[in-house]
PDB file of C-alpha atoms in Angstrom:
ATOM      1  CA  MET A  21     122.859 118.650 120.674  1.00  0.00           C
ATOM      2  CA  HIS A  22     123.839 121.699 118.626  1.00  0.00           C
ATOM      3  CA  GLU A  23     124.056 119.575 115.481  1.00  0.00           C
ATOM      4  CA  LEU A  24     120.631 118.132 116.210  1.00  0.00           C
ATOM      5  CA  GLU A  25     119.164 121.541 116.950  1.00  0.00           C
ATOM      6  CA  HIS A  26     120.458 122.820 113.623  1.00  0.00           C
ATOM      7  CA  ALA A  27     119.134 119.773 111.755  1.00  0.00           C
ATOM      8  CA  PHE A  28     115.696 120.202 113.354  1.00  0.00           C
ATOM      9  CA  ASN A  29     115.302 123.726 111.906  1.00  0.00           C
ATOM     10  CA  VAL A  30     112.975 122.236 109.260  1.00  0.00           C
ATOM     11  CA  LEU A  31     110.471 121.457 112.041  1.00  0.00           C
ATOM     12  CA  ASP A  32     108.218 123.872 113.873  1.00  0.00           C
ATOM     13  CA  ASN A  33     109.584 125.232 117.169  1.00  0.00           C
ATOM     14  CA  GLU A  34     107.244 123.209 119.398  1.00  0.00           C
ATOM     15  CA  THR A  35     108.105 119.877 117.751  1.00  0.00           C
ATOM     16  CA  LYS A  36     111.786 120.779 117.751  1.00  0.00           C
ATOM     17  CA  ALA A  37     111.725 121.597 121.470  1.00  0.00           C
ATOM     18  CA  ASP A  38     109.815 118.391 122.291  1.00  0.00           C
ATOM     19  CA  ILE A  39     112.326 116.234 120.432  1.00  0.00           C
ATOM     20  CA  LEU A  40     115.350 117.961 121.961  1.00  0.00           C
ATOM     21  CA  ASN A  41     113.869 117.626 125.462  1.00  0.00           C
ATOM     22  CA  GLU A  42     113.123 113.946 124.838  1.00  0.00           C
ATOM     23  CA  LEU A  43     116.694 113.312 123.670  1.00  0.00           C
ATOM     24  CA  ALA A  44     118.216 115.238 126.582  1.00  0.00           C
ATOM     25  CA  SER A  45     116.070 113.254 129.002  1.00  0.00           C
ATOM     26  CA  HIS A  46     117.101 109.990 127.332  1.00  0.00           C
ATOM     27  CA  ILE A  47     120.792 110.949 127.564  1.00  0.00           C
ATOM     28  CA  TYR A  48     120.476 111.911 131.232  1.00  0.00           C
ATOM     29  CA  GLU A  49     118.591 108.711 132.141  1.00  0.00           C
ATOM     30  CA  SER A  50     121.113 106.585 130.252  1.00  0.00           C
ATOM     31  CA  MET A  51     123.974 108.220 132.148  1.00  0.00           C
ATOM     32  CA  CYS A  52     122.242 107.618 135.487  1.00  0.00           C
ATOM     33  CA  MET A  53     121.567 103.964 134.674  1.00  0.00           C
ATOM     34  CA  MET A  54     125.161 103.121 133.783  1.00  0.00           C
ATOM     35  CA  PRO A  55     126.514 100.396 136.068  1.00  0.00           C
ATOM     36  CA  ASN A  56     129.939 102.002 136.477  1.00  0.00           C
ATOM     37  CA  THR A  57     129.172 105.276 138.264  1.00  0.00           C
ATOM     38  CA  THR A  58     132.809 105.742 139.267  1.00  0.00           C
ATOM     39  CA  LEU A  59     133.606 106.936 135.758  1.00  0.00           C
ATOM     40  CA  PRO A  60     133.846 110.696 135.331  1.00  0.00           C
ATOM     41  CA  GLU A  61     130.711 112.361 133.977  1.00  0.00           C
ATOM     42  CA  GLU A  62     132.439 113.215 130.673  1.00  0.00           C
ATOM     43  CA  GLU A  63     133.278 109.555 130.011  1.00  0.00           C
ATOM     44  CA  ARG A  64     129.749 108.412 130.817  1.00  0.00           C
ATOM     45  CA  LEU A  65     128.357 111.103 128.529  1.00  0.00           C
ATOM     46  CA  SER A  66     130.754 110.070 125.769  1.00  0.00           C
ATOM     47  CA  LYS A  67     129.678 106.417 126.053  1.00  0.00           C
ATOM     48  CA  VAL A  68     125.975 107.325 125.931  1.00  0.00           C
ATOM     49  CA  LEU A  69     126.473 109.580 122.893  1.00  0.00           C
ATOM     50  CA  ASN A  70     128.446 106.859 121.107  1.00  0.00           C
ATOM     51  CA  LYS A  71     125.584 104.431 121.712  1.00  0.00           C
ATOM     52  CA  LEU A  72     123.081 106.921 120.302  1.00  0.00           C
ATOM     53  CA  GLY A  73     125.006 107.148 117.056  1.00  0.00           C
ATOM     54  CA  ASN A  74     125.410 109.713 114.323  1.00  0.00           C
ATOM     55  CA  PRO A  75     123.428 112.937 114.974  1.00  0.00           C
ATOM     56  CA  THR A  76     122.515 113.217 111.290  1.00  0.00           C
ATOM     57  CA  LYS A  77     120.882 109.782 111.283  1.00  0.00           C
ATOM     58  CA  ILE A  78     119.100 110.530 114.552  1.00  0.00           C
ATOM     59  CA  ALA A  79     117.804 113.795 113.101  1.00  0.00           C
ATOM     60  CA  GLN A  80     116.602 112.109 109.894  1.00  0.00           C
ATOM     61  CA  SER A  81     114.663 109.565 111.902  1.00  0.00           C
ATOM     62  CA  TYR A  82     112.951 112.165 114.090  1.00  0.00           C
ATOM     63  CA  ILE A  83     112.253 114.523 111.177  1.00  0.00           C
ATOM     64  CA  SER A  84     110.690 111.755 109.085  1.00  0.00           C
ATOM     65  CA  GLU A  85     108.515 110.666 111.964  1.00  0.00           C
ATOM     66  CA  ALA A  86     107.436 114.250 112.761  1.00  0.00           C
ATOM     67  CA  GLN A  87     106.500 114.834 109.123  1.00  0.00           C
ATOM     68  CA  LEU A  88     104.583 111.537 109.052  1.00  0.00           C
ATOM     69  CA  LYS A  89     102.684 112.532 112.196  1.00  0.00           C
ATOM     70  CA  LYS A  90     101.727 115.837 110.552  1.00  0.00           C
ATOM     71  CA  VAL A  91     100.367 114.217 107.366  1.00  0.00           C
ATOM     72  CA  LEU A  92      98.478 111.605 109.414  1.00  0.00           C
ATOM     73  CA  ILE A  93      96.494 114.450 110.945  1.00  0.00           C
ATOM     74  CA  LYS A  94      95.699 115.884 107.499  1.00  0.00           C
ATOM     75  CA  GLY A  95      94.685 112.439 106.211  1.00  0.00           C
ATOM     76  CA  ASN A  96      96.028 112.752 102.649  1.00  0.00           C
ATOM     77  CA  PRO A  97      96.650 109.111 101.612  1.00  0.00           C
ATOM     78  CA  PHE A  98      99.326 109.987  99.047  1.00  0.00           C
ATOM     79  CA  GLN A  99     101.303 112.007 101.585  1.00  0.00           C
ATOM     80  CA  ILE A 100     100.881 109.304 104.247  1.00  0.00           C
ATOM     81  CA  VAL A 101     102.217 106.630 101.897  1.00  0.00           C
ATOM     82  CA  LYS A 102     105.083 108.931 100.862  1.00  0.00           C
ATOM     83  CA  TYR A 103     106.239 109.728 104.401  1.00  0.00           C
ATOM     84  CA  ALA A 104     105.684 106.183 105.655  1.00  0.00           C
ATOM     85  CA  GLY A 105     107.931 105.054 102.800  1.00  0.00           C
ATOM     86  CA  ILE A 106     110.569 107.614 103.767  1.00  0.00           C
ATOM     87  CA  CYS A 107     110.452 106.466 107.407  1.00  0.00           C
ATOM     88  CA  MET A 108     110.662 102.856 106.303  1.00  0.00           C
ATOM     89  CA  LEU A 109     113.698 103.498 104.111  1.00  0.00           C
ATOM     90  CA  ARG A 110     115.507 105.665 106.659  1.00  0.00           C
ATOM     91  CA  THR A 111     114.864 103.690 109.803  1.00  0.00           C
ATOM     92  CA  GLY A 112     113.377 100.332 108.888  1.00  0.00           C
ATOM     93  CA  LYS A 113     110.331 101.245 110.972  1.00  0.00           C
ATOM     94  CA  TYR A 114     106.834 100.867 109.669  1.00  0.00           C
ATOM     95  CA  LEU A 115     107.871  97.976 107.432  1.00  0.00           C
ATOM     96  CA  ILE A 116     104.551  96.196 107.935  1.00  0.00           C
ATOM     97  CA  SER A 117     102.598  99.366 107.158  1.00  0.00           C
ATOM     98  CA  GLY A 118     104.730  99.922 104.067  1.00  0.00           C
ATOM     99  CA  ILE A 119     103.982  96.408 102.845  1.00  0.00           C
ATOM    100  CA  LEU A 120     100.265  96.911 103.498  1.00  0.00           C
ATOM    101  CA  TYR A 121     100.341 100.197 101.544  1.00  0.00           C
ATOM    102  CA  LEU A 122     102.193  98.509  98.693  1.00  0.00           C
ATOM    103  CA  PHE A 123      99.590  95.749  98.415  1.00  0.00           C
ATOM    104  CA  GLY A 124      96.794  98.302  98.778  1.00  0.00           C
ATOM    105  CA  ILE A 125      98.165 100.349  95.878  1.00  0.00           C
ATOM    106  CA  THR A 126      98.610  97.168  93.829  1.00  0.00           C
ATOM    107  CA  PHE A 127      94.966  96.154  94.308  1.00  0.00           C
ATOM    108  CA  LEU A 128      93.848  99.695  93.494  1.00  0.00           C
ATOM    109  CA  ILE A 129      95.800  99.650  90.220  1.00  0.00           C
ATOM    110  CA  LEU A 130      94.549  96.161  89.361  1.00  0.00           C
ATOM    111  CA  SER A 131      90.935  97.226  89.897  1.00  0.00           C
ATOM    112  CA  ILE A 132      91.412 100.139  87.495  1.00  0.00           C
ATOM    113  CA  LEU A 133      93.173  97.995  84.898  1.00  0.00           C
ATOM    114  CA  LYS A 134      90.403  95.348  85.076  1.00  0.00           C
ATOM    115  CA  VAL A 135      88.187  97.790  83.150  1.00  0.00           C
ATOM    116  CA  PHE A 136      90.683  98.016  80.273  1.00  0.00           C
ATOM    117  CA  ILE A 137      92.037  94.452  80.114  1.00  0.00           C
ATOM    118  CA  PRO A 138      89.370  92.305  81.782  1.00  0.00           C
ATOM    119  CA  ASP A 139      90.569  88.962  80.394  1.00  0.00           C
ATOM    120  CA  HIS A 140      94.037  89.304  81.935  1.00  0.00           C
ATOM    121  CA  ILE A 141      93.243  90.615  85.429  1.00  0.00           C
ATOM    122  CA  GLY A 142      91.251  88.841  88.104  1.00  0.00           C
ATOM    123  CA  PHE A 143      91.074  85.904  90.481  1.00  0.00           C
ATOM    124  CA  PHE A 144      91.977  82.958  88.275  1.00  0.00           C
ATOM    125  CA  HIS A 145      91.593  79.319  89.213  1.00  0.00           C
ATOM    126  CA  ASN A 146      92.124  75.927  87.611  1.00  0.00           C
ATOM    127  CA  GLN A 147      92.350  72.390  88.988  1.00  0.00           C
ATOM    128  CA  GLU A 148      95.895  72.865  90.331  1.00  0.00           C
ATOM    129  CA  GLN A 149      96.293  76.471  91.422  1.00  0.00           C
ATOM    130  CA  PHE A 150      94.811  79.899  91.859  1.00  0.00           C
ATOM    131  CA  PHE A 151      96.218  83.284  90.900  1.00  0.00           C
ATOM    132  CA  ILE A 152      95.257  86.852  91.820  1.00  0.00           C
ATOM    133  CA  GLY A 153      96.416  89.729  89.648  1.00  0.00           C
ATOM    134  CA  TYR A 154      97.642  90.095  86.094  1.00  0.00           C
ATOM    135  CA  THR A 155      98.498  87.267  83.747  1.00  0.00           C
ATOM    136  CA  SER A 156      99.646  87.649  80.167  1.00  0.00           C
ATOM    137  CA  GLU A 157      98.369  84.239  79.149  1.00  0.00           C
ATOM    138  CA  THR A 158      94.876  83.030  79.833  1.00  0.00           C
ATOM    139  CA  ASP A 159      93.896  79.665  78.544  1.00  0.00           C
ATOM    140  CA  ALA A 160      90.675  77.686  78.728  1.00  0.00           C
ATOM    141  CA  SER A 161      91.736  75.961  81.967  1.00  0.00           C
ATOM    142  CA  MET A 162      92.056  79.284  83.839  1.00  0.00           C
ATOM    143  CA  ASN A 163      88.665  80.532  85.034  1.00  0.00           C
ATOM    144  CA  ASP A 164      88.171  84.059  86.340  1.00  0.00           C
ATOM    145  CA  MET A 165      86.173  83.313  89.476  1.00  0.00           C
ATOM    146  CA  LEU A 166      85.035  86.873  90.190  1.00  0.00           C
ATOM    147  CA  GLY A 167      84.619  88.499  86.794  1.00  0.00           C
ATOM    148  CA  TYR A 168      83.847  92.190  87.177  1.00  0.00           C
ATOM    149  CA  TRP A 169      83.204  91.648  90.900  1.00  0.00           C
ATOM    150  CA  PHE A 170      86.992  91.782  91.118  1.00  0.00           C
ATOM    151  CA  ILE A 171      86.784  95.603  90.895  1.00  0.00           C
ATOM    152  CA  PRO A 172      84.684  96.354  94.006  1.00  0.00           C
ATOM    153  CA  ILE A 173      86.315  93.552  96.004  1.00  0.00           C
ATOM    154  CA  SER A 174      89.780  94.871  95.126  1.00  0.00           C
ATOM    155  CA  LEU A 175      88.765  98.430  96.011  1.00  0.00           C
ATOM    156  CA  ILE A 176      87.394  97.307  99.371  1.00  0.00           C
ATOM    157  CA  PHE A 177      90.498  95.203 100.046  1.00  0.00           C
ATOM    158  CA  SER A 178      92.722  98.135  99.047  1.00  0.00           C
ATOM    159  CA  GLY A 179      90.859 100.397 101.478  1.00  0.00           C
ATOM    160  CA  ILE A 180      91.143  97.850 104.288  1.00  0.00           C
ATOM    161  CA  LEU A 181      94.906  97.541 103.723  1.00  0.00           C
ATOM    162  CA  TYR A 182      95.307 101.337 103.713  1.00  0.00           C
ATOM    163  CA  VAL A 183      93.291 101.812 106.921  1.00  0.00           C
ATOM    164  CA  THR A 184      95.134  98.956 108.661  1.00  0.00           C
ATOM    165  CA  GLY A 185      98.539 100.387 107.727  1.00  0.00           C
ATOM    166  CA  THR A 186      97.527 103.842 108.933  1.00  0.00           C
ATOM    167  CA  ILE A 187      96.168 102.470 112.232  1.00  0.00           C
ATOM    168  CA  LEU A 188      99.450 100.628 112.851  1.00  0.00           C
ATOM    169  CA  ILE A 189     101.451 103.823 112.322  1.00  0.00           C
ATOM    170  CA  LYS A 190      99.143 105.906 114.528  1.00  0.00           C
ATOM    171  CA  ARG A 191      99.299 103.246 117.242  1.00  0.00           C
ATOM    172  CA  ASP A 192     103.095 103.234 117.192  1.00  0.00           C
ATOM    173  CA  ILE A 193     103.273 107.033 117.358  1.00  0.00           C
ATOM    174  CA  SER A 194     100.752 107.208 120.219  1.00  0.00           C
ATOM    175  CA  LYS A 195     102.785 104.585 122.161  1.00  0.00           C
ATOM    176  CA  LYS A 196     105.849 106.818 121.882  1.00  0.00           C
ATOM    177  CA  GLN A 197     103.969 109.818 123.256  1.00  0.00           C
ATOM    178  CA  ARG A 198     102.991 107.991 126.478  1.00  0.00           C
TER     179      ARG A 198
END
């Protein structure tokens, strides 16, 4: 707990206290729920702490999530994507949101590039297949189905992906607070 308390110094005091109380409660409940209550309290505590894992990894997970919660309130999309990515890399959580953000950024970039290289970016279709995105080779058989309509459609789709990813993260965080 001392290691965790020290690691949480980067957080504000209220968040730090909430996390430490949550962890202490989890440890206590886990000890009470152990099937073998004849074990001494020290052994039960040791088993629970071993199951929790490395304090540094626990701290990283909680810190990342606390920082993500803070930027969600501010609403800065760049910061949200950054901290969601950090959480995803550190804990594997928010993988779906990370994928949605990745595709959202891709469609945003494609919509901007469509202005500069319109013949190579779009929604292409021929008799056998369709393709969305960038292609280095366009031949007569590949038709751009949307033309410049690709730009607003991609921007709208990018926005939908961003909002969906953010809603998923907020929903997960609000579930934890209940």
